[in-house]
Coordinates of C-alpha atoms and ligand atoms in Angstrom, one line a residue:
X1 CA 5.3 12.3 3.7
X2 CA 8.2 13.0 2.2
X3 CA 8.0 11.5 -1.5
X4 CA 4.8 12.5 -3.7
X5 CA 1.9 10.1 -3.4
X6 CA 1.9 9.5 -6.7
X7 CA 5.6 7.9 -6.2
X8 CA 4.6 6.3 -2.6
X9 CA 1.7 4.6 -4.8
X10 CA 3.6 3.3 -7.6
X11 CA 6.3 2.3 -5.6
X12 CA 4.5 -0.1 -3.5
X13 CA 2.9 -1.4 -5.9
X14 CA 5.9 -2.7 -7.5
X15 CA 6.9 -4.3 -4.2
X16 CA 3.8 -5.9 -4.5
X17 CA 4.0 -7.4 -7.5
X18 CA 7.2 -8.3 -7.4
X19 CA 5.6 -10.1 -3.9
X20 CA 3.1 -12.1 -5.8
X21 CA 5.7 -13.1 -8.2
X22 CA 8.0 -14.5 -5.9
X23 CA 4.9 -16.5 -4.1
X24 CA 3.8 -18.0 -7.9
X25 CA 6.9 -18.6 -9.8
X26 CA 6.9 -20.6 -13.3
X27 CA 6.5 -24.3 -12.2
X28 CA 5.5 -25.5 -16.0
X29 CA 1.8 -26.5 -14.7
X30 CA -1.0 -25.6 -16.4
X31 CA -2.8 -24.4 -13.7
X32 CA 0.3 -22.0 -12.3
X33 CA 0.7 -20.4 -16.2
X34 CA -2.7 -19.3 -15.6
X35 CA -2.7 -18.3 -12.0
X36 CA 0.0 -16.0 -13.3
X37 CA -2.1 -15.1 -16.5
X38 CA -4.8 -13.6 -14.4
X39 CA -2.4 -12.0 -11.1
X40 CA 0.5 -10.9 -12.8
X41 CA -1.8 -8.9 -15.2
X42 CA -1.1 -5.2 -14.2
X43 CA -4.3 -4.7 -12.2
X44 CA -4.1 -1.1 -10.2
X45 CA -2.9 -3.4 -6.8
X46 CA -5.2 -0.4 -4.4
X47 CA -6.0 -3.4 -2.7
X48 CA -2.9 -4.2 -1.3
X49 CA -1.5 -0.9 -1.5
X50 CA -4.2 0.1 0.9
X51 CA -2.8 -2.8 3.6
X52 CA 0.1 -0.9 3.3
X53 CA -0.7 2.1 3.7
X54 CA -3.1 1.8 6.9
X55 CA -0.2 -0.7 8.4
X56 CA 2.4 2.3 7.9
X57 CA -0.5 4.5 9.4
X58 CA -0.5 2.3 12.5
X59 CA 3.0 1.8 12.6
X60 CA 3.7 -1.7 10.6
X61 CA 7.0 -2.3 8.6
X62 CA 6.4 -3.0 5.0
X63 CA 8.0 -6.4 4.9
X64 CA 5.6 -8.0 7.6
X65 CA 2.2 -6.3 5.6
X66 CA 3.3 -7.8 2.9
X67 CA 1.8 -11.6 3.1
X68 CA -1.7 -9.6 3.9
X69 CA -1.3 -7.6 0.9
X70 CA -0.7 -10.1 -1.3
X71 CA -3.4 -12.3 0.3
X72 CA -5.8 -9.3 -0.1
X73 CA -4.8 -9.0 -4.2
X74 CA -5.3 -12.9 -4.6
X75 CA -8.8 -12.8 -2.9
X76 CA -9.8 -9.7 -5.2
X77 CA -8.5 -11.1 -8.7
X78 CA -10.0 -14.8 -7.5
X79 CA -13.0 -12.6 -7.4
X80 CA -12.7 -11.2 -10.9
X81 CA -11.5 -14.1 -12.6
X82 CA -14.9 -16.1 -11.0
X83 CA -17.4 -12.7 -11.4
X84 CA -16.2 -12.6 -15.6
X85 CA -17.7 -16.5 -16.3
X86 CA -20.3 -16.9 -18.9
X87 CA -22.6 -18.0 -15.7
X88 CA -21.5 -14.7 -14.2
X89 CA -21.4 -11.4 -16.5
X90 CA -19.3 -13.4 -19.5
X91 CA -16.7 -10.9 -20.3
X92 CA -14.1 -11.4 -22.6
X93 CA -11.6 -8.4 -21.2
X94 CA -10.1 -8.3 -18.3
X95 CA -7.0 -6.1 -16.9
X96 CA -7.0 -5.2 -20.6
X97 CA -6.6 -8.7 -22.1
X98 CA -8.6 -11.7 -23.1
X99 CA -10.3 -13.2 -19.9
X100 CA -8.9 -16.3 -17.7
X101 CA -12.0 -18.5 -18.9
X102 CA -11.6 -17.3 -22.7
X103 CA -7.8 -17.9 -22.6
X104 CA -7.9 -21.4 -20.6
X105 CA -11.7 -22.6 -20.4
X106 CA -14.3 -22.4 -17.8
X107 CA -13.0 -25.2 -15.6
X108 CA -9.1 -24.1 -15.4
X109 CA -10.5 -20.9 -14.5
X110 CA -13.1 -21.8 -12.0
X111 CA -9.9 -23.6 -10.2
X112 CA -7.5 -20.6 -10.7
X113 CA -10.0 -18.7 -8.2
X114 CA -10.2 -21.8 -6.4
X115 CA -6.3 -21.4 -5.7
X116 CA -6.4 -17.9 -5.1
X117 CA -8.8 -18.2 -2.6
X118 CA -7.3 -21.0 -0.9
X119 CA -3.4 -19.8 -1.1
X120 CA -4.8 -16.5 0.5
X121 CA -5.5 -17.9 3.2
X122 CA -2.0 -20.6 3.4
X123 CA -0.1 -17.0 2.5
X124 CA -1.2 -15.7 6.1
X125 CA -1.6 -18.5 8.1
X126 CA 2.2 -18.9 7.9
X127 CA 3.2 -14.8 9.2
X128 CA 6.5 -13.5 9.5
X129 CA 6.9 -10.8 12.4
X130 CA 2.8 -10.7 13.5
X131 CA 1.7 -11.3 17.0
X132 CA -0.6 -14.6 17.0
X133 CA -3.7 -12.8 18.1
X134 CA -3.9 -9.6 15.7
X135 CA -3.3 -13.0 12.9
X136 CA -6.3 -14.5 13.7
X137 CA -8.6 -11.2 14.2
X138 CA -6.9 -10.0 10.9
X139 CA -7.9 -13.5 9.5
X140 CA -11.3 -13.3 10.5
X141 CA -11.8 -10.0 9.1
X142 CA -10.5 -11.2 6.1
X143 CA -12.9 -13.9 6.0
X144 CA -15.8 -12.3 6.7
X145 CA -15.6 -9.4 4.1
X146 CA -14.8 -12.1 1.6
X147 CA -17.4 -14.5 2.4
X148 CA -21.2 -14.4 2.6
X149 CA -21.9 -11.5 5.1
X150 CA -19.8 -9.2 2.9
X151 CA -18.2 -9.9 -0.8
X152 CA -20.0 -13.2 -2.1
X153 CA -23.0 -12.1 0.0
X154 CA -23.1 -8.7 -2.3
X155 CA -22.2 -10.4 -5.9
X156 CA -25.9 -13.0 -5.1
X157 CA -27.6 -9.7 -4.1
X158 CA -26.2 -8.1 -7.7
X159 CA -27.5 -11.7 -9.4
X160 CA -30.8 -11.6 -7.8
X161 CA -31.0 -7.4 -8.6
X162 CA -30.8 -7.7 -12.8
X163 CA -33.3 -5.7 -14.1
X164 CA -34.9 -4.4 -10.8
X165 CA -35.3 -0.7 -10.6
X166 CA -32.3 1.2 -9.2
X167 CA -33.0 2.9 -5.9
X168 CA -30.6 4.5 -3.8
X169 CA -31.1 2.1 -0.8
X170 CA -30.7 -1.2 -2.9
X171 CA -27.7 0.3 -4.8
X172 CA -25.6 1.3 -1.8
X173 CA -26.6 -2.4 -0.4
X174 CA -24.8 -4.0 -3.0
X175 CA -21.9 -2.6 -3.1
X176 CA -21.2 -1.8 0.8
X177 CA -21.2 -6.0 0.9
X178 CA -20.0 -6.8 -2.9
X179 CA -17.3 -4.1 -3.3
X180 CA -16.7 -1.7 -0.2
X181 CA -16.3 -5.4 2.2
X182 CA -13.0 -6.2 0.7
X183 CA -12.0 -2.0 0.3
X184 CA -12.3 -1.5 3.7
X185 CA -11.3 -4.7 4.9
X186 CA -7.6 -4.1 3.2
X187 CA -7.7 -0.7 5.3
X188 CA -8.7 -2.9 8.3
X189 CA -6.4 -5.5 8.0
X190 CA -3.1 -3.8 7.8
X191 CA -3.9 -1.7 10.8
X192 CA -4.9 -4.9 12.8
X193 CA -1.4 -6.7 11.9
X194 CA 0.1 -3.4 12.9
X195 CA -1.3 -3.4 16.2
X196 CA -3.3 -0.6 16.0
X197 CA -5.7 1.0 19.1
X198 CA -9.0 0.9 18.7
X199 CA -9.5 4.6 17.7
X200 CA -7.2 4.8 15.0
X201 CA -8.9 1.6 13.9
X202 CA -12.5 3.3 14.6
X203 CA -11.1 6.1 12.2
X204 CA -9.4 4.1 9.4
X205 CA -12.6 2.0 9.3
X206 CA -14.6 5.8 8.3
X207 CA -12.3 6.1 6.1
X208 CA -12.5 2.4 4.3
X209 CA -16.2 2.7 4.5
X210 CA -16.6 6.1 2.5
X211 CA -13.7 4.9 0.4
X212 CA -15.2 1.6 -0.6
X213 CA -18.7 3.6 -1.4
X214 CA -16.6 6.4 -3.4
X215 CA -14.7 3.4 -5.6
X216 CA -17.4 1.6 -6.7
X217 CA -19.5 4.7 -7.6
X218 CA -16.4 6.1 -9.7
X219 CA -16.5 2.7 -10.9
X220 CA -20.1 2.8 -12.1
X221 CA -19.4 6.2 -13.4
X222 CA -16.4 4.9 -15.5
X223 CA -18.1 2.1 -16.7
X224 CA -21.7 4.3 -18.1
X225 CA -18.9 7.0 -19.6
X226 CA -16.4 4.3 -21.1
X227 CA -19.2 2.0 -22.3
X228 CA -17.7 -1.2 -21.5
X229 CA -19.3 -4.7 -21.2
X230 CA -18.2 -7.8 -23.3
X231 CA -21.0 -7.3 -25.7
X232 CA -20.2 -3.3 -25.7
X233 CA -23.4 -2.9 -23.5
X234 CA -23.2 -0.6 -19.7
X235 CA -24.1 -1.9 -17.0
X236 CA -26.6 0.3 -16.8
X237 CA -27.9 -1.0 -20.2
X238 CA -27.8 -4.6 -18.9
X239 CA -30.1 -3.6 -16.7
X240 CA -28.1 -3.5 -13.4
X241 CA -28.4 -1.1 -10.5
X242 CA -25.7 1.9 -10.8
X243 CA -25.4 5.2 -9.3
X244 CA -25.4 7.3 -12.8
X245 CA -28.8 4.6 -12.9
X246 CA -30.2 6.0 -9.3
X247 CA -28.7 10.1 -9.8
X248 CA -27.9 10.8 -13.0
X249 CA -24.6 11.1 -14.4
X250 CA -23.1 14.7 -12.2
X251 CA -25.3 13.8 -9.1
X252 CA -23.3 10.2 -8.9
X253 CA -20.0 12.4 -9.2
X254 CA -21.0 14.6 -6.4
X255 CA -22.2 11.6 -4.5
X256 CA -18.5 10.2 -5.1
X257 CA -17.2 13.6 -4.1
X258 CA -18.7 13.5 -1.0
X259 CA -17.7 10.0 -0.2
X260 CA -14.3 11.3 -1.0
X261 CA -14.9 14.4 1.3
X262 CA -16.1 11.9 4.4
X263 CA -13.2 9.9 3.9
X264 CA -10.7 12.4 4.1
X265 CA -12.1 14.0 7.2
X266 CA -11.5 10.7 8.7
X267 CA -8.5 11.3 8.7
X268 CA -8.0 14.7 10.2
X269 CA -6.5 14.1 12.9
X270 CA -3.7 12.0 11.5
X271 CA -1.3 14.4 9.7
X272 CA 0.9 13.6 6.8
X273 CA 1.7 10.4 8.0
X274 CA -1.8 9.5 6.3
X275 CA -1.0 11.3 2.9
X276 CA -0.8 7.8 1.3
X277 CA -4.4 7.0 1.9
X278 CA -5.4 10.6 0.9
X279 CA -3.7 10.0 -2.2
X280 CA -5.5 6.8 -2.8
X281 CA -8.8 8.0 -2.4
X282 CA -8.2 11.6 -4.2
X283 CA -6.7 8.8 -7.3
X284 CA -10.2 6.8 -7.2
X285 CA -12.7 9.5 -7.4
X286 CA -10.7 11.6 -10.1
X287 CA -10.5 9.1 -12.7
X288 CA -14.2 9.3 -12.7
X289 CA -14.0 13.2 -12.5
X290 CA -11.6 13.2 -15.7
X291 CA -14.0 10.9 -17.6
X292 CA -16.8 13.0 -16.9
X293 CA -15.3 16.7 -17.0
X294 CA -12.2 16.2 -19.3
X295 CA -9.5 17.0 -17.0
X296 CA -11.2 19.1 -14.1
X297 CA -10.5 18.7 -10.9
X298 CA -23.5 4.7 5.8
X299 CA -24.5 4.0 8.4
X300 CA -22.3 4.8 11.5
X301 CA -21.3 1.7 13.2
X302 CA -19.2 0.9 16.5
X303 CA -15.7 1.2 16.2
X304 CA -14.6 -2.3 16.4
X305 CA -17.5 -3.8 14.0
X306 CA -16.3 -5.1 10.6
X307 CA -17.1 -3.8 7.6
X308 CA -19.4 -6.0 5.8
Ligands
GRG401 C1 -17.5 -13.8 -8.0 C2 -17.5 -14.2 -5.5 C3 -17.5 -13.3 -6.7 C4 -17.5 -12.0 -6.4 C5 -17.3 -11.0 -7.4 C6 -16.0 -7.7 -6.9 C7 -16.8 -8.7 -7.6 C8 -17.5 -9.7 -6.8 C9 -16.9 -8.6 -8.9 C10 -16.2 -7.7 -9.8 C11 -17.2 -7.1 -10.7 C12 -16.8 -5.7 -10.9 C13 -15.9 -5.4 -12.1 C14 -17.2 -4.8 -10.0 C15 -16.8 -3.4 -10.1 C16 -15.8 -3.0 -9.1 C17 -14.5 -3.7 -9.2 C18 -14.3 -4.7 -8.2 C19 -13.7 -3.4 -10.1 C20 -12.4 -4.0 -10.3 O1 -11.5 -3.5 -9.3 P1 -10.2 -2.7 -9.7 O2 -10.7 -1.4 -10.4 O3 -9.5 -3.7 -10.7 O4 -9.4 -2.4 -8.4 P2 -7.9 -3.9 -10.9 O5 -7.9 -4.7 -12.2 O6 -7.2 -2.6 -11.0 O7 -7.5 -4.7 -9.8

C-alpha cells in the first residue's frame, strides 16, 4: 500500500459519509432530521470501511462497494439507535451526544431503526456495477448476520444473560452472534460483490471471525476502564457477561491480542495489498491496549459457511 493506513482509513471513511449523506439529504421531515441525527453522528464507520477494504482485497472498485457499505453502516447504527431504548440498556450518550430516543422520543426512534433497516436493504437491491448472483448471496449474507441466527439472535441471548455468571463459553456465544455477525459479515460482503474465489473468501472470513471476537473484547475492555453506562455504571457492574468479567482485566487484553494475532495470520499470504485490513484490526485492539497500559504497544468452520 502505498499511503499509510492511518490515511487509507480516514480517507474512506469520508467517502463514506459523504455516501450516507447523499442517500439522506435534508427533506424537512421529522423523521429524515433524525435519521440524520443518529447516521451522520461521527461513528468510527469500521463497518463500512471494512466492505471496502476486503472488496479492494478481492479486486472491487470503490464506487460499486459503496451501496454495501453504506447498507452495512445503516444496519449497525439502526442497531444502536434500537439496543440504547429504555426497554433496551436506556442510555442517554451515544456517538458522544444525547441518544436518538432522548432527543426525539421512543417512537420516532423505534422508526428511525425501522428506516435504516429497511433502506439497507432498498440501498442494495438497486446495485450499480454487481453481477445479479454475488447480489443476492451478498444479500443473504447480509441478512443472516443481521437477523436471528446472528445479530438479533446475540442481543436476546445478552437480554436473557443479565446477571448470569460470566463463563468463557457463554461470553464468546454472545458476541460471535450479537457483535462478530455483522464484523465479519462486512468483511464477507465486499469480497462477495467483488467476486472473490472461495479461498480468499475462506481466508478473509478467519480473518472477520478473530476480528469480530478481538472488537468486542477491546470493547468490553474499554467500557470496564472508561466506566461508561447511562447511569455511570460498567457493564460489568450491571451485571452483564464481559471478558475483563470471565479473565480479568490483562488476561482479556491478551485474549484480544491473540484474536488480533489469528487475524492477521489470516492474511499471510495476501501481501500489502491487505495492509488496510491489518490496519483495522491493529486500530481496534490498541485502543484497548492504550486504555489499559497508557500508550504501550472459534470454532473452525467450512470455507463458504457464514459467519453467524
Ligand atoms: C437492538 C437488534 C439490536 C441489536 C443490538 C450491536 C448491538 C446489538 C448493540 C450494541 C450494543 C453495544 C454498544 C455493543 C458493544 C459493541 C458495539 C457494537 C459497539 C459500537 O460499535 P462501534 O464502536 O461504534 O463501531 P461506532 O459509533 O464507532 O459506529
Amino acid at each position: 500500500m502505498s499511503v499509510p493506513v492511518e490515511r487509507y482509513l480516514s480517507a474512506r471513511a469520508g467517502l463514506v459519509e459523504g455516501a450516507l449523506d447523499r442517500l439522506f439529504p435534508p427533506n424537512r421531515t421529522r423523521l429524515r432530521e433524525a435519521i440524520r441525527y443518529s447516521l451522520l453522528a461521527g461513528g468510527k464507520r469500521i463497518r463500512p470501511v471494512l466492505v471496502l477494504a476486503a472488496g479492494e482485497v478481492a479486486g472491487g472498485q470503490t464506487r460499486a462497494l459503496m451501496p454495501w457499505a453504506c447498507a452495512l453502516e445503516m444496519v449497525h447504527t439502526y442497531s444502536l439507535v434500537h439496543d440504547d431504548l429504555p426497554a433496551m440498556d436506556d442510555d442517554d450518550l451515544r456517538r458522544g451526544r444525547p441518544t436518538s430516543h432522548r432527543v426525539y422520543g421512543d417512537g420516532l426512534a423505534i422508526l428511525v431503526g425501522d428506516a435504516l433497516l429497511t433502506e439497507a436493504f432498498r440501498v442494495i437491491a438497486t446495485p450499480r456495477g454487481v453481477l445479479p448472483a454475488r447480489g443476492l448471496r451478498a444479500v443473504a449474507e447480509l441478512a443472516a448476520a443481521a437477523g436471528e441466527a446472528g445479530m438479533v439472535g446475540g442481543q436476546a441471548l445478552d437480554l436473557a444473560s443479565e446477571g448470569a455468571r460470566a463463563t468463557l463459553a457463554r461470553v464468546r456465544g454472545i458476541h460471535r452472534l450479537k457483535t462478530g455477525a455483522l464484523l465479519c459479515a462486512s468483511v464477507r460482503v465486499g469480497a462477495i460483490v467483488a467476486g472473490a474465489g472461495e479461498g480468499l473468501l475462506k481466508r478473509l472470513t478467519t480473518y472477520g471471525r478473530h476480528l469480530g471476537l478481538a472488537f468486542q473484547i477491546a470493547d468490553d475492555i474499554l467500557d470496564d476502564v472508561g466506566g461508561a453506562g447511562a447511569d455511570g455504571q460498567t457493564d460489568r457492574e450491571l451485571g452483564k457477561v464481559t471478558y475483563p468479567g470471565a479473565l480479568g482485566m490483562a488476561g482479556a487484553l491478551r485474549a484480544a491480542r491473540r484474536e488480533r494475532d489469528a487475524a492477521r495470520a489470516a492474511l499471510r499470504p495476501l501481501g500489502g495489498s491487505a495492509d488496510a485490513l491489518r490496519g483495522i484490526v491493529d486500530f481496534v485492539v490498541e485502543r484497548a491496549g492504550h486504555a489499559v497500559e497508557g500508550g504501550a504497544g472459534g470454532p473452525r468452520r467450512a470455507a463458504g459457511a457464514p459467519c453467524a
